[in-house]
XYZ file of N, CA and C in Angstrom:
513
model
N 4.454 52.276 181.590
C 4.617 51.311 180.507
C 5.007 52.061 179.236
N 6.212 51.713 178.718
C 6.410 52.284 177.498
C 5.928 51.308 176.020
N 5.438 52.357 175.297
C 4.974 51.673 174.054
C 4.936 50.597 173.159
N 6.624 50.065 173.606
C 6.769 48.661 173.068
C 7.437 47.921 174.036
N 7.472 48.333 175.374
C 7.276 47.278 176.241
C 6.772 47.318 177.477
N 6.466 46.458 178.530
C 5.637 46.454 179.361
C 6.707 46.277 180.563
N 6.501 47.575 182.041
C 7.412 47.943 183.159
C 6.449 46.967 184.306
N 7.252 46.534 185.098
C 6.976 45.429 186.184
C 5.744 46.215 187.084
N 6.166 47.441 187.052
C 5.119 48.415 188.338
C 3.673 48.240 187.318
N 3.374 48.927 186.321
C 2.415 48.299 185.993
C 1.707 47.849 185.620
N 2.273 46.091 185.305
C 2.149 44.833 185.318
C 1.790 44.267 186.487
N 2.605 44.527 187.838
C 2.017 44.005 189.288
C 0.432 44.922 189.080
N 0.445 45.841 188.964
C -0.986 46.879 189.180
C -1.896 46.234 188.264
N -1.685 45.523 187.089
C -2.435 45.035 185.741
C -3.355 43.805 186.677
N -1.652 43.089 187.163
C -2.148 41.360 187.148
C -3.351 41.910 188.686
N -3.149 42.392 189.278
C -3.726 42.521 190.444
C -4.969 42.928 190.059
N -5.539 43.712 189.393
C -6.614 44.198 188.966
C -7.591 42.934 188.010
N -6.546 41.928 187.321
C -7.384 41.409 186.452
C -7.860 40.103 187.884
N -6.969 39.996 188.474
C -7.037 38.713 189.251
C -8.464 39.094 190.180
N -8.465 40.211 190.395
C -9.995 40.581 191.181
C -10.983 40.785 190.212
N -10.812 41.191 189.142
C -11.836 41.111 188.040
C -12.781 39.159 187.653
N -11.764 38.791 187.720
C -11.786 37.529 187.723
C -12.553 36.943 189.029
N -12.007 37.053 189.892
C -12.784 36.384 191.538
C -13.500 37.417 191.416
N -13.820 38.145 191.355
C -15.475 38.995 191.753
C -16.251 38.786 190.801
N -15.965 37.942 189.870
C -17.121 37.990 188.738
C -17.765 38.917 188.138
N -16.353 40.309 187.599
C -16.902 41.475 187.045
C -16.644 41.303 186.215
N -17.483 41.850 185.137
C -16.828 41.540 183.908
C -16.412 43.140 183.266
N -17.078 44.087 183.903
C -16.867 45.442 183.577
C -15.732 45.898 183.985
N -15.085 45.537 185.166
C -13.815 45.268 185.939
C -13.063 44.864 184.554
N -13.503 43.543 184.422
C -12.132 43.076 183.241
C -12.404 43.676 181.573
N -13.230 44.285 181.568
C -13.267 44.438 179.899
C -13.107 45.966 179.972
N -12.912 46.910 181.122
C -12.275 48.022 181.145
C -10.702 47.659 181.065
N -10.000 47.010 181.433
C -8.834 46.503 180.939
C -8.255 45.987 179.384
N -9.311 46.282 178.363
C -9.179 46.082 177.485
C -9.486 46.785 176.720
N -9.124 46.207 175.511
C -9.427 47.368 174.206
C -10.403 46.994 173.296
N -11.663 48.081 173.018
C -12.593 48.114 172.551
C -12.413 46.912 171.710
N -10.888 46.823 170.941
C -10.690 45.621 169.485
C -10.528 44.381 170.370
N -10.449 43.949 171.799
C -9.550 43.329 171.849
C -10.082 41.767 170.883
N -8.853 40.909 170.858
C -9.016 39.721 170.547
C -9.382 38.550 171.356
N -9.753 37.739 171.929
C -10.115 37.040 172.790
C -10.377 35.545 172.867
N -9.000 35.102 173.076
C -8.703 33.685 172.400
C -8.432 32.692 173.395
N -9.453 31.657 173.855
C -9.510 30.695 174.908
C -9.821 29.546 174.416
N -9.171 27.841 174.849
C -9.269 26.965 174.093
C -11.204 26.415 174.376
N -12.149 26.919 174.968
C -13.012 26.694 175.056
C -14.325 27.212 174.338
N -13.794 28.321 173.403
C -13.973 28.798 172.423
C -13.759 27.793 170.912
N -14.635 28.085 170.088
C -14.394 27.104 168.701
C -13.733 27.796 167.858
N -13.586 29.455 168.011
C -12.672 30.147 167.407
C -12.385 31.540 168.394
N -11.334 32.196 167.878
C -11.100 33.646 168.821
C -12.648 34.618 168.312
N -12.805 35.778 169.758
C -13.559 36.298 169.331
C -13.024 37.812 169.702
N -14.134 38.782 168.839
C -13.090 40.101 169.194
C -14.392 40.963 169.479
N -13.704 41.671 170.778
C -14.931 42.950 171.172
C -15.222 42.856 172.619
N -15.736 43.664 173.143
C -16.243 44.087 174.345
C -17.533 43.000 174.687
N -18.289 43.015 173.802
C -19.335 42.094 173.735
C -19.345 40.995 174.124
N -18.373 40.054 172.855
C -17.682 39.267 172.766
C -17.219 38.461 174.099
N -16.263 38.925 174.964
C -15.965 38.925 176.273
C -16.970 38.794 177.219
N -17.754 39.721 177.326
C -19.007 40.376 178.652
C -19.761 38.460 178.125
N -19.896 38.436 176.660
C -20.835 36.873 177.126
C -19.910 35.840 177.143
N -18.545 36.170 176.864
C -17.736 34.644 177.268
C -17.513 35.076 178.700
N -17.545 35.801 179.645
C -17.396 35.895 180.895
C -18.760 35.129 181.497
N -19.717 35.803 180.882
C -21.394 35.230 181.635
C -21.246 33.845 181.672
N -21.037 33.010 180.375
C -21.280 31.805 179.985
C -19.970 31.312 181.143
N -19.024 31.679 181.017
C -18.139 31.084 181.978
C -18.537 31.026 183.347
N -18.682 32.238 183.886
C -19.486 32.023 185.088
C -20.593 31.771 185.595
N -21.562 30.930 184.713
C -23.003 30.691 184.468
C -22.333 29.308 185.150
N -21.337 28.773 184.299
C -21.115 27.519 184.120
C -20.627 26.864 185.540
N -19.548 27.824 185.968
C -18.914 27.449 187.700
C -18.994 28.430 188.256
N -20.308 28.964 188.986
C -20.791 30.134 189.730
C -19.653 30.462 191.180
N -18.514 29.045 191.439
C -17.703 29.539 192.065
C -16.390 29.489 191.354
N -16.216 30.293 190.115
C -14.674 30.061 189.659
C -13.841 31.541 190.466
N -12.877 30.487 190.522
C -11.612 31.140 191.215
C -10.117 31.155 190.811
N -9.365 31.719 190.712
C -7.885 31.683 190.424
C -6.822 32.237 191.549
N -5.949 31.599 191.786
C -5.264 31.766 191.957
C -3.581 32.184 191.405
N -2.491 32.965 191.637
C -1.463 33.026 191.155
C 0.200 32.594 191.949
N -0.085 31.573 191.607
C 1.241 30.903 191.821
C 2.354 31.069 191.437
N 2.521 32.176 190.890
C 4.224 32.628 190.626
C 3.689 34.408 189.808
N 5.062 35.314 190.111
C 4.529 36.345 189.464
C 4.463 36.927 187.966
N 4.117 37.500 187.642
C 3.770 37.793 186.395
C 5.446 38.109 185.446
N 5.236 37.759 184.001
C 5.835 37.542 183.551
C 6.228 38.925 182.812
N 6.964 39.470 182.486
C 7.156 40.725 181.321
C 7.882 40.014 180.160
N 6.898 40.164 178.892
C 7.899 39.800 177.966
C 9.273 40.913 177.616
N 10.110 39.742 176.464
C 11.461 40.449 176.486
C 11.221 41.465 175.444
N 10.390 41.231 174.377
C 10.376 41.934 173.224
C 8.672 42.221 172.714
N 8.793 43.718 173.072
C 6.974 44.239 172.923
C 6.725 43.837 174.047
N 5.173 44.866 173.808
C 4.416 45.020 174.951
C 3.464 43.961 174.964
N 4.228 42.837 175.977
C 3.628 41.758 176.451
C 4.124 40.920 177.457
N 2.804 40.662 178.167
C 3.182 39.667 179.148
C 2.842 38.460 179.579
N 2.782 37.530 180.546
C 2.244 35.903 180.932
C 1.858 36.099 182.618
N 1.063 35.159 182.669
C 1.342 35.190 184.004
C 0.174 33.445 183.838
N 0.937 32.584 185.317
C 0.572 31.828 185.303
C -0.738 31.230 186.329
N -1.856 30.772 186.742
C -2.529 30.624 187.149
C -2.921 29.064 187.521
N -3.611 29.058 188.260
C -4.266 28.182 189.130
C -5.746 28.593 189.091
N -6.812 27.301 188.496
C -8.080 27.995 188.433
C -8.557 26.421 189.125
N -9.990 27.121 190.140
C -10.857 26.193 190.668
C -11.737 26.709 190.722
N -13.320 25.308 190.246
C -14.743 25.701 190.083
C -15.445 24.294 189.976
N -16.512 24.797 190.481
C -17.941 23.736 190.850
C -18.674 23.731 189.043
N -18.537 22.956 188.407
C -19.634 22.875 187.235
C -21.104 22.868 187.290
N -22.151 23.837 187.584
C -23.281 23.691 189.011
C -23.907 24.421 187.538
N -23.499 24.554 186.092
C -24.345 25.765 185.223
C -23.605 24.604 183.313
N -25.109 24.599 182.706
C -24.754 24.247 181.343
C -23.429 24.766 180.656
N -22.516 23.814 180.081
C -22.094 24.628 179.011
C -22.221 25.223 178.259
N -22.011 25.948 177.764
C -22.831 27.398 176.496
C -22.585 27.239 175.549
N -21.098 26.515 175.380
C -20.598 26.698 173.947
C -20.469 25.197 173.582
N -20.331 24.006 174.482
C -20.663 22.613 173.574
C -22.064 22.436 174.093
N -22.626 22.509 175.114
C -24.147 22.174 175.423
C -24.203 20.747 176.478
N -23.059 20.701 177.701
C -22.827 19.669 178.084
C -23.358 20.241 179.655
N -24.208 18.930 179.975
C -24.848 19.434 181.263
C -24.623 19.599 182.410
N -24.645 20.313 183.052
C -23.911 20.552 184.526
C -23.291 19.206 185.122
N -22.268 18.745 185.837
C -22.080 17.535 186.111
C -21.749 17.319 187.989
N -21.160 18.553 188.140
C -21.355 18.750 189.916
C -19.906 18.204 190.446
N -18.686 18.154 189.620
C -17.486 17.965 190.027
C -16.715 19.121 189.499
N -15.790 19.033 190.121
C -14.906 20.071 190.623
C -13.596 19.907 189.364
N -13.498 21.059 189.276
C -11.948 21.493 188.167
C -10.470 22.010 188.926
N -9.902 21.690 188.842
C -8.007 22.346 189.256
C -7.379 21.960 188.571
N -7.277 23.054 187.834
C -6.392 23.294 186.470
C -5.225 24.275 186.828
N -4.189 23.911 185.760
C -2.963 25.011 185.561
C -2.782 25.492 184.347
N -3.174 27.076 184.029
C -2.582 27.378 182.671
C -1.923 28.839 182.930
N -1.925 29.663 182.172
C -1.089 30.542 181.368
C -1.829 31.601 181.140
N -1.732 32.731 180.703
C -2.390 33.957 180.087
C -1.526 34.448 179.359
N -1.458 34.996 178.317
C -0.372 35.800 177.831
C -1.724 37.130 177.050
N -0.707 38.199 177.611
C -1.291 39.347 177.099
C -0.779 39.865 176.260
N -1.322 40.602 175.213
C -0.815 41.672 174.524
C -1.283 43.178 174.834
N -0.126 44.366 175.133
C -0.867 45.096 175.482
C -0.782 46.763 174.249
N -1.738 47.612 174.442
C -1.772 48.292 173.217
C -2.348 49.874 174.498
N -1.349 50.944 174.413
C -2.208 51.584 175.175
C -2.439 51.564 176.730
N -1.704 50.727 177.077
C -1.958 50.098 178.639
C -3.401 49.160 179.245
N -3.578 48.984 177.412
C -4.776 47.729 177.664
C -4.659 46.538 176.618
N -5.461 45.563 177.324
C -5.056 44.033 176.362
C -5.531 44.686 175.276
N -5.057 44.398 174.044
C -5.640 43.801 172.765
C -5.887 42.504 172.163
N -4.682 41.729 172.445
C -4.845 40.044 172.548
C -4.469 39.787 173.998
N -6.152 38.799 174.075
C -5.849 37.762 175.288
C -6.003 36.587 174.951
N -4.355 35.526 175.158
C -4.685 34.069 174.966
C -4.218 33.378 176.226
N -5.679 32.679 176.694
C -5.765 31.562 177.884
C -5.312 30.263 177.162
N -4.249 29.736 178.245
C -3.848 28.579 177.460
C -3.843 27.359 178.446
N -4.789 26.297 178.452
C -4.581 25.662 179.573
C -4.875 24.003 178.772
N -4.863 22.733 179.685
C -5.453 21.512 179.038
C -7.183 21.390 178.876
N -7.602 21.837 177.804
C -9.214 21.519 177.919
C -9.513 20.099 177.890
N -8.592 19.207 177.222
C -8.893 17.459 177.616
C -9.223 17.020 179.396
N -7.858 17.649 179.736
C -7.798 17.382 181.196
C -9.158 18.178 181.875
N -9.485 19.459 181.814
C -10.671 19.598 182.473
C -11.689 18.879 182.106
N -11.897 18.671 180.453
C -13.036 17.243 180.721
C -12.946 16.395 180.895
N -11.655 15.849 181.292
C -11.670 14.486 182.254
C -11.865 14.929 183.209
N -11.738 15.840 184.652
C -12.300 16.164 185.424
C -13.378 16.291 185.905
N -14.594 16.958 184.832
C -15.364 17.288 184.660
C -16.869 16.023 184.468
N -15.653 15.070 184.308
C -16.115 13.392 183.615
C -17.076 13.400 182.609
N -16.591 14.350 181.512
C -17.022 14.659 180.427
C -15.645 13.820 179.113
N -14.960 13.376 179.420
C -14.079 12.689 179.081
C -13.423 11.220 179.977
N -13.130 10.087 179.191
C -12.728 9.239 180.189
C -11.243 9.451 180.890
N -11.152 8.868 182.208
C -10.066 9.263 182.727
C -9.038 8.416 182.186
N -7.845 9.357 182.036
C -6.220 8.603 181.067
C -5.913 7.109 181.941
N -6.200 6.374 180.571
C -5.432 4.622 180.972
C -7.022 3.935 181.927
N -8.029 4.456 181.497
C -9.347 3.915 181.688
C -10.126 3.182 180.878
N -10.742 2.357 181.154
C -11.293 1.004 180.163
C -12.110 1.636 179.029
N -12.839 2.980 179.372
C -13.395 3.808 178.532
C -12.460 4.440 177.094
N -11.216 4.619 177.964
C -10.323 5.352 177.300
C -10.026 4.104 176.114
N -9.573 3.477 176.310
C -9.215 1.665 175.706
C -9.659 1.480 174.860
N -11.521 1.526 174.977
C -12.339 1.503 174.191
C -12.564 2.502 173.033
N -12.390 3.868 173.292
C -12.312 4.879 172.340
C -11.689 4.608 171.640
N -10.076 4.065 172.217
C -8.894 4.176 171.297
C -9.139 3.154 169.786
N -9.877 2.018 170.570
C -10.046 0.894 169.708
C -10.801 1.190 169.043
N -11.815 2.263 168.741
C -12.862 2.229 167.938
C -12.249 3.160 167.071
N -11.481 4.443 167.539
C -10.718 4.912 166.456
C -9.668 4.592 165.574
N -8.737 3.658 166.107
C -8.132 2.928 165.257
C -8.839 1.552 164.191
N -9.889 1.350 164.786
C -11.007 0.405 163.901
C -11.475 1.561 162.498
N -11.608 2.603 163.171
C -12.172 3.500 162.106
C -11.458 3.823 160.867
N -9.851 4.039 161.296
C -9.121 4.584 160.777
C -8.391 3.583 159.568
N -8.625 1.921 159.998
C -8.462 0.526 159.187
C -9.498 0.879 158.279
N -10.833 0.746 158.020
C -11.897 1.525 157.833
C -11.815 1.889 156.417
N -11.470 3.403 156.774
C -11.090 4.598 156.336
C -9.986 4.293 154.688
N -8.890 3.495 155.411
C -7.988 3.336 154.458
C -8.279 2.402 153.341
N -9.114 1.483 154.131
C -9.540 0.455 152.976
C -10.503 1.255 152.034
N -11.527 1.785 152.087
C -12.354 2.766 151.594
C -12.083 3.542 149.881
């Protein structure tokens, strides 16, 4: 890998390493892939967080949460065109069987299959920024932590926010 950009050989060796870091539920596995600074930016997060630390408990809490999460990779990894960076796209499935950590929503016992994204930044031949980018609406409709799209629930939300928003203006 040269300094300001990232070579396919290893990138296949990267994605392969993180993808078992990931299904084995290491987190020492994946945060040796990174950099002491890294940044660590997932929409399930209320803001990015940065550090070794940082990670090791958004990994726990993640896998607290679906003690069977899994990914898969459905197409190969991406090299960006300009700097050292790359994507790669994923396929993730998991049992919700563990609290949420970061809203406080209680185990619910249905199943997630999601599609998102990773994009890395790399510094050194390790991440510095990692951003997961996937639908967090759609997993909590899954999750039936959200109502499902074009559902009487959904209907109802809508109406109470647009009631709110009449509301609001008169105000």
């Amino acid at each position: 890998m040269a300094a300001d950009r990232v070579d396919e050989t290893f990138l296949s060796s990267f994605a392969e390493k993180w993808l078992g870091g990931w299904n084995d539920h290491d987190a020492d596995a994946l945060i040796a892939l990174c950099t002491e600074d890294v940044l660590w930016d997932d929409p399930a997060l209320a803001a990015p967080e940065r550090g070794h630390q940082a990670v090791r408990d958004y990994l726990a809490g993640t896998w607290a949460m679906f003690p069977d999460l899994a990914f898969t990779l459905p197409e190969p990894s991406m090299v960006g065109v300009e700097g050292p960076l790359a994507a790669q796209v994923w396929r993730m499935t998991g049992t919700m069987l563990g609290s949420d950590p970061w809203a406080g929503f209680a185990p619910t016992g249905k199943r997630i299959d999601v599609e998102g994204i990773d994009i890395y930044v790399f510094r050194d031949e390790l991440v510095s920024h990692y951003r997961g980018r996937y639908d967090l609406a759609e997993v909590a409709r899954q999750l039936g932590l959200a109502p499902a799209r074009g559902s009487r629930p959904e209907q109802v939300l809508a109406f109470v926010q647009r009631t709110s928003m009449r509301i609001r203006r008169r105000a």
